PDB file of N, CA and C in Angstrom:
ATOM      1  N   ALA P   1     127.715 102.098  77.505  1.00  0.00           N
ATOM      2  CA  ALA P   1     126.432 102.608  77.959  1.00  0.00           C
ATOM      3  C   ALA P   1     125.901 101.741  79.094  1.00  0.00           C
ATOM      4  N   GLU P   2     125.176 102.363  79.999  1.00  0.00           N
ATOM      5  CA  GLU P   2     124.675 101.641  81.173  1.00  0.00           C
ATOM      6  C   GLU P   2     123.817 100.440  80.805  1.00  0.00           C
ATOM      7  N   GLU P   3     123.003 100.580  79.758  1.00  0.00           N
ATOM      8  CA  GLU P   3     122.099  99.482  79.419  1.00  0.00           C
ATOM      9  C   GLU P   3     122.835  98.265  78.877  1.00  0.00           C
ATOM     10  N   ALA P   4     124.100  98.416  78.530  1.00  0.00           N
ATOM     11  CA  ALA P   4     124.872  97.294  78.003  1.00  0.00           C
ATOM     12  C   ALA P   4     125.872  96.737  79.018  1.00  0.00           C
ATOM     13  N   THR P   5     125.812  97.200  80.243  1.00  0.00           N
ATOM     14  CA  THR P   5     126.785  96.776  81.247  1.00  0.00           C
ATOM     15  C   THR P   5     126.578  95.320  81.657  1.00  0.00           C
ATOM     16  N   LEU P   6     127.648  94.697  82.060  1.00  0.00           N
ATOM     17  CA  LEU P   6     127.577  93.341  82.597  1.00  0.00           C
ATOM     18  C   LEU P   6     127.457  93.359  84.121  1.00  0.00           C
ATOM     19  N   ARG P   7     127.586  94.537  84.723  1.00  0.00           N
ATOM     20  CA  ARG P   7     127.478  94.647  86.181  1.00  0.00           C
ATOM     21  C   ARG P   7     126.043  94.392  86.631  1.00  0.00           C
ATOM     22  N   ARG P   8     125.906  93.765  87.776  1.00  0.00           N
ATOM     23  CA  ARG P   8     124.588  93.423  88.318  1.00  0.00           C
ATOM     24  C   ARG P   8     124.507  93.821  89.784  1.00  0.00           C
ATOM     25  N   VAL P   9     123.308  94.214  90.214  1.00  0.00           N
ATOM     26  CA  VAL P   9     123.060  94.454  91.637  1.00  0.00           C
ATOM     27  C   VAL P   9     121.928  93.543  92.073  1.00  0.00           C
ATOM     28  N   GLY P  10     122.120  92.902  93.187  1.00  0.00           N
ATOM     29  CA  GLY P  10     121.121  91.984  93.719  1.00  0.00           C
ATOM     30  C   GLY P  10     120.706  92.384  95.116  1.00  0.00           C
ATOM     31  N   PRO P  11     120.096  91.475  95.834  1.00  0.00           N
ATOM     32  CA  PRO P  11     119.591  91.763  97.175  1.00  0.00           C
ATOM     33  C   PRO P  11     120.653  92.283  98.142  1.00  0.00           C
ATOM     34  N   ASP P  12     121.896  91.818  98.027  1.00  0.00           N
ATOM     35  CA  ASP P  12     122.949  92.288  98.934  1.00  0.00           C
ATOM     36  C   ASP P  12     123.181  93.791  98.797  1.00  0.00           C
ATOM     37  N   PHE P  13     123.121  94.287  97.571  1.00  0.00           N
ATOM     38  CA  PHE P  13     123.299  95.721  97.333  1.00  0.00           C
ATOM     39  C   PHE P  13     122.217  96.512  98.059  1.00  0.00           C
ATOM     40  N   PHE P  14     120.974  96.061  97.932  1.00  0.00           N
ATOM     41  CA  PHE P  14     119.868  96.797  98.541  1.00  0.00           C
ATOM     42  C   PHE P  14     119.821  96.624 100.052  1.00  0.00           C
ATOM     43  N   ALA P  15     120.347  95.536 100.564  1.00  0.00           N
ATOM     44  CA  ALA P  15     120.458  95.368 102.013  1.00  0.00           C
ATOM     45  C   ALA P  15     121.486  96.343 102.581  1.00  0.00           C
ATOM     46  N   ALA P  16     122.502  96.660 101.792  1.00  0.00           N
ATOM     47  CA  ALA P  16     123.569  97.551 102.250  1.00  0.00           C
ATOM     48  C   ALA P  16     123.241  99.029 102.070  1.00  0.00           C
ATOM     49  N   HIS P  17     122.264  99.347 101.221  1.00  0.00           N
ATOM     50  CA  HIS P  17     121.952 100.749 100.910  1.00  0.00           C
ATOM     51  C   HIS P  17     120.471 101.028 101.170  1.00  0.00           C
ATOM     52  N   SER P  18     120.203 101.924 102.101  1.00  0.00           N
ATOM     53  CA  SER P  18     118.821 102.318 102.380  1.00  0.00           C
ATOM     54  C   SER P  18     118.301 103.216 101.260  1.00  0.00           C
ATOM     55  N   VAL P  19     117.005 103.433 101.243  1.00  0.00           N
ATOM     56  CA  VAL P  19     116.404 104.335 100.262  1.00  0.00           C
ATOM     57  C   VAL P  19     116.968 105.741 100.451  1.00  0.00           C
ATOM     58  N   ALA P  20     117.142 106.165 101.700  1.00  0.00           N
ATOM     59  CA  ALA P  20     117.708 107.491 101.969  1.00  0.00           C
ATOM     60  C   ALA P  20     119.126 107.595 101.413  1.00  0.00           C
ATOM     61  N   ASP P  21     119.913 106.547 101.582  1.00  0.00           N
ATOM     62  CA  ASP P  21     121.271 106.528 101.038  1.00  0.00           C
ATOM     63  C   ASP P  21     121.230 106.613  99.516  1.00  0.00           C
ATOM     64  N   LEU P  22     120.386 105.827  98.889  1.00  0.00           N
ATOM     65  CA  LEU P  22     120.291 105.825  97.432  1.00  0.00           C
ATOM     66  C   LEU P  22     119.807 107.176  96.905  1.00  0.00           C
ATOM     67  N   ALA P  23     118.886 107.818  97.635  1.00  0.00           N
ATOM     68  CA  ALA P  23     118.360 109.117  97.216  1.00  0.00           C
ATOM     69  C   ALA P  23     119.448 110.187  97.229  1.00  0.00           C
ATOM     70  N   GLY P  24     120.457 110.004  98.060  1.00  0.00           N
ATOM     71  CA  GLY P  24     121.547 110.963  98.137  1.00  0.00           C
ATOM     72  C   GLY P  24     122.641 110.745  97.109  1.00  0.00           C
ATOM     73  N   ARG P  25     122.545 109.691  96.341  1.00  0.00           N
ATOM     74  CA  ARG P  25     123.560 109.372  95.326  1.00  0.00           C
ATOM     75  C   ARG P  25     123.192 110.010  93.990  1.00  0.00           C
ATOM     76  N   SER P  26     124.188 110.229  93.167  1.00  0.00           N
ATOM     77  CA  SER P  26     123.936 110.803  91.841  1.00  0.00           C
ATOM     78  C   SER P  26     123.362 109.740  90.907  1.00  0.00           C
ATOM     79  N   GLY P  27     122.666 110.193  89.886  1.00  0.00           N
ATOM     80  CA  GLY P  27     122.159 109.274  88.879  1.00  0.00           C
ATOM     81  C   GLY P  27     123.283 108.510  88.209  1.00  0.00           C
ATOM     82  N   TYR P  28     124.413 109.185  88.019  1.00  0.00           N
ATOM     83  CA  TYR P  28     125.570 108.522  87.417  1.00  0.00           C
ATOM     84  C   TYR P  28     126.038 107.373  88.301  1.00  0.00           C
ATOM     85  N   TRP P  29     126.183 107.639  89.609  1.00  0.00           N
ATOM     86  CA  TRP P  29     126.640 106.598  90.535  1.00  0.00           C
ATOM     87  C   TRP P  29     125.673 105.418  90.530  1.00  0.00           C
ATOM     88  N   LEU P  30     124.376 105.719  90.593  1.00  0.00           N
ATOM     89  CA  LEU P  30     123.379 104.646  90.595  1.00  0.00           C
ATOM     90  C   LEU P  30     123.486 103.801  89.333  1.00  0.00           C
ATOM     91  N   GLY P  31     123.611 104.456  88.184  1.00  0.00           N
ATOM     92  CA  GLY P  31     123.704 103.727  86.926  1.00  0.00           C
ATOM     93  C   GLY P  31     124.951 102.868  86.828  1.00  0.00           C
ATOM     94  N   GLN P  32     126.023 103.312  87.467  1.00  0.00           N
ATOM     95  CA  GLN P  32     127.278 102.567  87.418  1.00  0.00           C
ATOM     96  C   GLN P  32     127.262 101.310  88.284  1.00  0.00           C
ATOM     97  N   GLN P  33     126.308 101.171  89.172  1.00  0.00           N
ATOM     98  CA  GLN P  33     126.272 100.004  90.055  1.00  0.00           C
ATOM     99  C   GLN P  33     125.881  98.739  89.310  1.00  0.00           C
ATOM    100  N   GLY P  34     125.068  98.879  88.278  1.00  0.00           N
ATOM    101  CA  GLY P  34     124.686  97.713  87.488  1.00  0.00           C
ATOM    102  C   GLY P  34     123.184  97.589  87.356  1.00  0.00           C
ATOM    103  N   ARG P  35     122.782  96.506  86.738  1.00  0.00           N
ATOM    104  CA  ARG P  35     121.365  96.266  86.455  1.00  0.00           C
ATOM    105  C   ARG P  35     120.754  95.361  87.516  1.00  0.00           C
ATOM    106  N   LEU P  36     119.449  95.505  87.699  1.00  0.00           N
ATOM    107  CA  LEU P  36     118.736  94.669  88.667  1.00  0.00           C
ATOM    108  C   LEU P  36     118.753  93.215  88.223  1.00  0.00           C
ATOM    109  N   THR P  37     118.852  92.319  89.179  1.00  0.00           N
ATOM    110  CA  THR P  37     118.863  90.889  88.862  1.00  0.00           C
ATOM    111  C   THR P  37     117.530  90.219  89.142  1.00  0.00           C
ATOM    112  N   GLN P  38     116.652  90.901  89.863  1.00  0.00           N
ATOM    113  CA  GLN P  38     115.347  90.331  90.192  1.00  0.00           C
ATOM    114  C   GLN P  38     114.430  91.451  90.663  1.00  0.00           C
ATOM    115  N   PRO P  39     113.128  91.201  90.751  1.00  0.00           N
ATOM    116  CA  PRO P  39     112.213  92.237  91.232  1.00  0.00           C
ATOM    117  C   PRO P  39     112.521  92.604  92.684  1.00  0.00           C
ATOM    118  N   MET P  40     112.419  93.897  92.953  1.00  0.00           N
ATOM    119  CA  MET P  40     112.624  94.405  94.307  1.00  0.00           C
ATOM    120  C   MET P  40     111.389  95.211  94.690  1.00  0.00           C
ATOM    121  N   HIS P  41     111.073  95.233  95.990  1.00  0.00           N
ATOM    122  CA  HIS P  41     109.880  95.928  96.469  1.00  0.00           C
ATOM    123  C   HIS P  41     110.226  96.752  97.695  1.00  0.00           C
ATOM    124  N   LEU P  42     109.660  97.944  97.754  1.00  0.00           N
ATOM    125  CA  LEU P  42     109.804  98.793  98.935  1.00  0.00           C
ATOM    126  C   LEU P  42     108.459  98.797  99.650  1.00  0.00           C
ATOM    127  N   ALA P  43     108.371  98.054 100.739  1.00  0.00           N
ATOM    128  CA  ALA P  43     107.124  97.976 101.502  1.00  0.00           C
ATOM    129  C   ALA P  43     106.851  99.316 102.179  1.00  0.00           C
ATOM    130  N   GLU P  44     105.589  99.597 102.393  1.00  0.00           N
ATOM    131  CA  GLU P  44     105.207 100.847 103.048  1.00  0.00           C
ATOM    132  C   GLU P  44     105.911 100.963 104.396  1.00  0.00           C
ATOM    133  N   GLY P  45     106.583 102.092 104.601  1.00  0.00           N
ATOM    134  CA  GLY P  45     107.282 102.344 105.851  1.00  0.00           C
ATOM    135  C   GLY P  45     108.665 101.729 105.950  1.00  0.00           C
ATOM    136  N   ALA P  46     109.071 100.956 104.946  1.00  0.00           N
ATOM    137  CA  ALA P  46     110.380 100.288 104.983  1.00  0.00           C
ATOM    138  C   ALA P  46     111.487 101.258 104.572  1.00  0.00           C
ATOM    139  N   SER P  47     112.696 100.961 105.000  1.00  0.00           N
ATOM    140  CA  SER P  47     113.845 101.796 104.637  1.00  0.00           C
ATOM    141  C   SER P  47     114.715 101.151 103.560  1.00  0.00           C
ATOM    142  N   HIS P  48     114.478  99.876 103.267  1.00  0.00           N
ATOM    143  CA  HIS P  48     115.278  99.150 102.278  1.00  0.00           C
ATOM    144  C   HIS P  48     114.366  98.362 101.334  1.00  0.00           C
ATOM    145  N   TYR P  49     114.791  98.284 100.088  1.00  0.00           N
ATOM    146  CA  TYR P  49     114.116  97.398  99.139  1.00  0.00           C
ATOM    147  C   TYR P  49     114.413  95.950  99.518  1.00  0.00           C
ATOM    148  N   THR P  50     113.447  95.076  99.273  1.00  0.00           N
ATOM    149  CA  THR P  50     113.645  93.648  99.527  1.00  0.00           C
ATOM    150  C   THR P  50     113.280  92.861  98.265  1.00  0.00           C
ATOM    151  N   PRO P  51     113.918  91.709  98.066  1.00  0.00           N
ATOM    152  CA  PRO P  51     113.613  90.908  96.876  1.00  0.00           C
ATOM    153  C   PRO P  51     112.242  90.251  96.990  1.00  0.00           C
ATOM    154  N   VAL P  52     111.570  90.148  95.854  1.00  0.00           N
ATOM    155  CA  VAL P  52     110.300  89.421  95.781  1.00  0.00           C
ATOM    156  C   VAL P  52     110.351  88.527  94.547  1.00  0.00           C
ATOM    157  N   SER P  53     109.529  87.505  94.539  1.00  0.00           N
ATOM    158  CA  SER P  53     109.452  86.621  93.367  1.00  0.00           C
ATOM    159  C   SER P  53     108.750  87.358  92.228  1.00  0.00           C
ATOM    160  N   TRP P  54     108.886  86.819  91.034  1.00  0.00           N
ATOM    161  CA  TRP P  54     108.172  87.410  89.900  1.00  0.00           C
ATOM    162  C   TRP P  54     106.665  87.346  90.117  1.00  0.00           C
ATOM    163  N   ASP P  55     106.175  86.239  90.655  1.00  0.00           N
ATOM    164  CA  ASP P  55     104.737  86.127  90.924  1.00  0.00           C
ATOM    165  C   ASP P  55     104.283  87.210  91.891  1.00  0.00           C
ATOM    166  N   GLU P  56     105.074  87.445  92.931  1.00  0.00           N
ATOM    167  CA  GLU P  56     104.731  88.483  93.908  1.00  0.00           C
ATOM    168  C   GLU P  56     104.802  89.870  93.270  1.00  0.00           C
ATOM    169  N   ALA P  57     105.790  90.112  92.432  1.00  0.00           N
ATOM    170  CA  ALA P  57     105.909  91.408  91.760  1.00  0.00           C
ATOM    171  C   ALA P  57     104.688  91.673  90.881  1.00  0.00           C
ATOM    172  N   PHE P  58     104.275  90.677  90.111  1.00  0.00           N
ATOM    173  CA  PHE P  58     103.091  90.851  89.272  1.00  0.00           C
ATOM    174  C   PHE P  58     101.838  91.034  90.119  1.00  0.00           C
ATOM    175  N   ARG P  59     101.755  90.349  91.259  1.00  0.00           N
ATOM    176  CA  ARG P  59     100.611  90.514  92.155  1.00  0.00           C
ATOM    177  C   ARG P  59     100.552  91.943  92.692  1.00  0.00           C
ATOM    178  N   ILE P  60     101.696  92.484  93.087  1.00  0.00           N
ATOM    179  CA  ILE P  60     101.753  93.852  93.619  1.00  0.00           C
ATOM    180  C   ILE P  60     101.334  94.858  92.550  1.00  0.00           C
ATOM    181  N   VAL P  61     101.851  94.703  91.341  1.00  0.00           N
ATOM    182  CA  VAL P  61     101.491  95.609  90.251  1.00  0.00           C
ATOM    183  C   VAL P  61      99.998  95.512  89.954  1.00  0.00           C
ATOM    184  N   ALA P  62      99.475  94.296  89.872  1.00  0.00           N
ATOM    185  CA  ALA P  62      98.044  94.110  89.599  1.00  0.00           C
ATOM    186  C   ALA P  62      97.191  94.741  90.692  1.00  0.00           C
ATOM    187  N   GLU P  63      97.604  94.577  91.929  1.00  0.00           N
ATOM    188  CA  GLU P  63      96.863  95.153  93.059  1.00  0.00           C
ATOM    189  C   GLU P  63      96.825  96.680  92.957  1.00  0.00           C
ATOM    190  N   GLU P  64      97.956  97.279  92.635  1.00  0.00           N
ATOM    191  CA  GLU P  64      98.023  98.740  92.507  1.00  0.00           C
ATOM    192  C   GLU P  64      97.179  99.230  91.331  1.00  0.00           C
ATOM    193  N   LEU P  65      97.256  98.546  90.201  1.00  0.00           N
ATOM    194  CA  LEU P  65      96.497  98.973  89.030  1.00  0.00           C
ATOM    195  C   LEU P  65      94.996  98.824  89.242  1.00  0.00           C
ATOM    196  N   THR P  66      94.570  97.737  89.860  1.00  0.00           N
ATOM    197  CA  THR P  66      93.130  97.543  90.067  1.00  0.00           C
ATOM    198  C   THR P  66      92.580  98.479  91.137  1.00  0.00           C
ATOM    199  N   ALA P  67      93.435  99.037  91.979  1.00  0.00           N
ATOM    200  CA  ALA P  67      92.982  99.974  93.015  1.00  0.00           C
ATOM    201  C   ALA P  67      92.725 101.375  92.458  1.00  0.00           C
ATOM    202  N   LEU P  68      93.162 101.648  91.231  1.00  0.00           N
ATOM    203  CA  LEU P  68      92.959 102.971  90.644  1.00  0.00           C
ATOM    204  C   LEU P  68      91.484 103.201  90.344  1.00  0.00           C
ATOM    205  N   GLY P  69      91.066 104.454  90.440  1.00  0.00           N
ATOM    206  CA  GLY P  69      89.683 104.794  90.132  1.00  0.00           C
ATOM    207  C   GLY P  69      89.379 104.747  88.646  1.00  0.00           C
ATOM    208  N   SER P  70      90.393 104.945  87.824  1.00  0.00           N
ATOM    209  CA  SER P  70      90.249 104.955  86.371  1.00  0.00           C
ATOM    210  C   SER P  70      91.579 104.526  85.758  1.00  0.00           C
ATOM    211  N   PRO P  71      91.537 103.830  84.628  1.00  0.00           N
ATOM    212  CA  PRO P  71      92.794 103.481  83.957  1.00  0.00           C
ATOM    213  C   PRO P  71      93.642 104.710  83.617  1.00  0.00           C
ATOM    214  N   ASP P  72      92.988 105.866  83.404  1.00  0.00           N
ATOM    215  CA  ASP P  72      93.731 107.071  83.053  1.00  0.00           C
ATOM    216  C   ASP P  72      94.525 107.651  84.221  1.00  0.00           C
ATOM    217  N   GLU P  73      94.374 107.092  85.415  1.00  0.00           N
ATOM    218  CA  GLU P  73      95.221 107.497  86.539  1.00  0.00           C
ATOM    219  C   GLU P  73      96.603 106.858  86.440  1.00  0.00           C
ATOM    220  N   ALA P  74      96.743 105.856  85.599  1.00  0.00           N
ATOM    221  CA  ALA P  74      98.035 105.175  85.416  1.00  0.00           C
ATOM    222  C   ALA P  74      98.821 105.862  84.307  1.00  0.00           C
ATOM    223  N   VAL P  75     100.122 105.894  84.477  1.00  0.00           N
ATOM    224  CA  VAL P  75     101.021 106.390  83.441  1.00  0.00           C
ATOM    225  C   VAL P  75     102.055 105.299  83.198  1.00  0.00           C
ATOM    226  N   PHE P  76     102.200 104.904  81.958  1.00  0.00           N
ATOM    227  CA  PHE P  76     103.122 103.837  81.586  1.00  0.00           C
ATOM    228  C   PHE P  76     104.326 104.467  80.893  1.00  0.00           C
ATOM    229  N   TYR P  77     105.364 104.732  81.663  1.00  0.00           N
ATOM    230  CA  TYR P  77     106.568 105.387  81.148  1.00  0.00           C
ATOM    231  C   TYR P  77     107.545 104.363  80.590  1.00  0.00           C
ATOM    232  N   THR P  78     108.178 104.728  79.505  1.00  0.00           N
ATOM    233  CA  THR P  78     109.254 103.911  78.949  1.00  0.00           C
ATOM    234  C   THR P  78     110.362 104.816  78.436  1.00  0.00           C
ATOM    235  N   SER P  79     111.520 104.295  78.330  1.00  0.00           N
ATOM    236  CA  SER P  79     112.679 105.051  77.856  1.00  0.00           C
ATOM    237  C   SER P  79     112.667 105.162  76.340  1.00  0.00           C
ATOM    238  N   GLY P  80     113.258 106.213  75.842  1.00  0.00           N
ATOM    239  CA  GLY P  80     113.437 106.370  74.405  1.00  0.00           C
ATOM    240  C   GLY P  80     114.420 105.359  73.843  1.00  0.00           C
ATOM    241  N   ARG P  81     115.126 104.650  74.719  1.00  0.00           N
ATOM    242  CA  ARG P  81     116.090 103.639  74.281  1.00  0.00           C
ATOM    243  C   ARG P  81     115.477 102.243  74.199  1.00  0.00           C
ATOM    244  N   THR P  82     114.204 102.140  74.505  1.00  0.00           N
ATOM    245  CA  THR P  82     113.525 100.849  74.443  1.00  0.00           C
ATOM    246  C   THR P  82     113.456 100.374  72.994  1.00  0.00           C
ATOM    247  N   SER P  83     113.610  99.095  72.788  1.00  0.00           N
ATOM    248  CA  SER P  83     113.499  98.568  71.425  1.00  0.00           C
ATOM    249  C   SER P  83     112.073  98.737  70.917  1.00  0.00           C
ATOM    250  N   ASN P  84     111.909  98.783  69.611  1.00  0.00           N
ATOM    251  CA  ASN P  84     110.575  98.907  69.024  1.00  0.00           C
ATOM    252  C   ASN P  84     109.673  97.760  69.459  1.00  0.00           C
ATOM    253  N   GLU P  85     110.231  96.559  69.515  1.00  0.00           N
ATOM    254  CA  GLU P  85     109.435  95.390  69.882  1.00  0.00           C
ATOM    255  C   GLU P  85     108.940  95.489  71.325  1.00  0.00           C
ATOM    256  N   ALA P  86     109.832  95.885  72.230  1.00  0.00           N
ATOM    257  CA  ALA P  86     109.439  96.026  73.636  1.00  0.00           C
ATOM    258  C   ALA P  86     108.425  97.154  73.798  1.00  0.00           C
ATOM    259  N   ALA P  87     108.641  98.276  73.107  1.00  0.00           N
ATOM    260  CA  ALA P  87     107.707  99.400  73.188  1.00  0.00           C
ATOM    261  C   ALA P  87     106.340  99.010  72.636  1.00  0.00           C
ATOM    262  N   PHE P  88     106.321  98.228  71.563  1.00  0.00           N
ATOM    263  CA  PHE P  88     105.060  97.775  70.985  1.00  0.00           C
ATOM    264  C   PHE P  88     104.277  96.929  71.988  1.00  0.00           C
ATOM    265  N   LEU P  89     104.948  95.971  72.619  1.00  0.00           N
ATOM    266  CA  LEU P  89     104.274  95.126  73.609  1.00  0.00           C
ATOM    267  C   LEU P  89     103.797  95.938  74.807  1.00  0.00           C
ATOM    268  N   TYR P  90     104.614  96.897  75.235  1.00  0.00           N
ATOM    269  CA  TYR P  90     104.259  97.724  76.390  1.00  0.00           C
ATOM    270  C   TYR P  90     103.019  98.565  76.097  1.00  0.00           C
ATOM    271  N   GLN P  91     102.958  99.162  74.886  1.00  0.00           N
ATOM    272  CA  GLN P  91     101.785  99.969  74.561  1.00  0.00           C
ATOM    273  C   GLN P  91     100.547  99.100  74.407  1.00  0.00           C
ATOM    274  N   LEU P  92     100.706  97.858  73.943  1.00  0.00           N
ATOM    275  CA  LEU P  92      99.555  96.950  73.887  1.00  0.00           C
ATOM    276  C   LEU P  92      99.000  96.712  75.284  1.00  0.00           C
ATOM    277  N   PHE P  93      99.900  96.497  76.242  1.00  0.00           N
ATOM    278  CA  PHE P  93      99.479  96.284  77.628  1.00  0.00           C
ATOM    279  C   PHE P  93      98.734  97.507  78.155  1.00  0.00           C
ATOM    280  N   ALA P  94      99.301  98.706  77.958  1.00  0.00           N
ATOM    281  CA  ALA P  94      98.673  99.926  78.467  1.00  0.00           C
ATOM    282  C   ALA P  94      97.311 100.157  77.821  1.00  0.00           C
ATOM    283  N   ARG P  95      97.224  99.954  76.529  1.00  0.00           N
ATOM    284  CA  ARG P  95      95.948 100.172  75.838  1.00  0.00           C
ATOM    285  C   ARG P  95      94.911  99.116  76.236  1.00  0.00           C
ATOM    286  N   GLU P  96      95.351  97.889  76.445  1.00  0.00           N
ATOM    287  CA  GLU P  96      94.436  96.849  76.927  1.00  0.00           C
ATOM    288  C   GLU P  96      93.942  97.191  78.334  1.00  0.00           C
ATOM    289  N   PHE P  97      94.806  97.808  79.117  1.00  0.00           N
ATOM    290  CA  PHE P  97      94.413  98.250  80.457  1.00  0.00           C
ATOM    291  C   PHE P  97      93.389  99.373  80.366  1.00  0.00           C
ATOM    292  N   GLY P  98      93.411 100.138  79.279  1.00  0.00           N
ATOM    293  CA  GLY P  98      92.391 101.153  79.052  1.00  0.00           C
ATOM    294  C   GLY P  98      92.880 102.583  79.022  1.00  0.00           C
ATOM    295  N   THR P  99      94.165 102.799  78.800  1.00  0.00           N
ATOM    296  CA  THR P  99      94.672 104.167  78.761  1.00  0.00           C
ATOM    297  C   THR P  99      95.651 104.356  77.610  1.00  0.00           C
ATOM    298  N   ASN P 100      95.790 105.606  77.201  1.00  0.00           N
ATOM    299  CA  ASN P 100      96.795 105.982  76.210  1.00  0.00           C
ATOM    300  C   ASN P 100      97.913 106.791  76.859  1.00  0.00           C
ATOM    301  N   ASN P 101      97.998 106.782  78.183  1.00  0.00           N
ATOM    302  CA  ASN P 101      99.030 107.530  78.897  1.00  0.00           C
ATOM    303  C   ASN P 101     100.366 106.804  78.771  1.00  0.00           C
ATOM    304  N   LEU P 102     101.053 107.081  77.676  1.00  0.00           N
ATOM    305  CA  LEU P 102     102.312 106.408  77.352  1.00  0.00           C
ATOM    306  C   LEU P 102     103.420 107.418  77.038  1.00  0.00           C
ATOM    307  N   PRO P 103     103.781 108.277  77.989  1.00  0.00           N
ATOM    308  CA  PRO P 103     104.871 109.210  77.706  1.00  0.00           C
ATOM    309  C   PRO P 103     106.206 108.478  77.661  1.00  0.00           C
ATOM    310  N   ASP P 104     107.162 109.087  76.987  1.00  0.00           N
ATOM    311  CA  ASP P 104     108.544 108.608  77.078  1.00  0.00           C
ATOM    312  C   ASP P 104     109.428 109.828  77.289  1.00  0.00           C
ATOM    313  N   CYS P 105     110.712 109.631  77.313  1.00  0.00           N
ATOM    314  CA  CYS P 105     111.612 110.732  77.638  1.00  0.00           C
ATOM    315  C   CYS P 105     111.545 111.861  76.611  1.00  0.00           C
ATOM    316  N   SER P 106     111.012 111.619  75.424  1.00  0.00           N
ATOM    317  CA  SER P 106     110.953 112.665  74.407  1.00  0.00           C
ATOM    318  C   SER P 106     109.735 113.567  74.547  1.00  0.00           C
ATOM    319  N   ASN P 107     108.740 113.173  75.330  1.00  0.00           N
ATOM    320  CA  ASN P 107     107.534 114.010  75.419  1.00  0.00           C
ATOM    321  C   ASN P 107     107.047 114.228  76.850  1.00  0.00           C
ATOM    322  N   MET P 108     107.942 114.155  77.812  1.00  0.00           N
ATOM    323  CA  MET P 108     107.521 114.410  79.199  1.00  0.00           C
ATOM    324  C   MET P 108     107.786 115.845  79.565  1.00  0.00           C
TER     325      MET P 108
END
């Protein structure tokens, strides 16, 4: 299964593949490339994802969430394959943020 793969994709992969290139690939192909090794960001107007630090990734997420007019404008999606422990922590975060918008693959 893809979630158990040892394959990894890092900044070199994203430097070699533009967003347009990735959009043209199948979900199967994308999943076979491997798992992310660090946070990546697509800047407005950019054609490629670039690596960012964890601090920068959290700053970007916080900036986007605080810019919303209401917490209910956010949707916190998770996979049905998420562990119970991870899903529990994720829903705590969403509810603390102020929303119950927590769909997963079983109810979208």
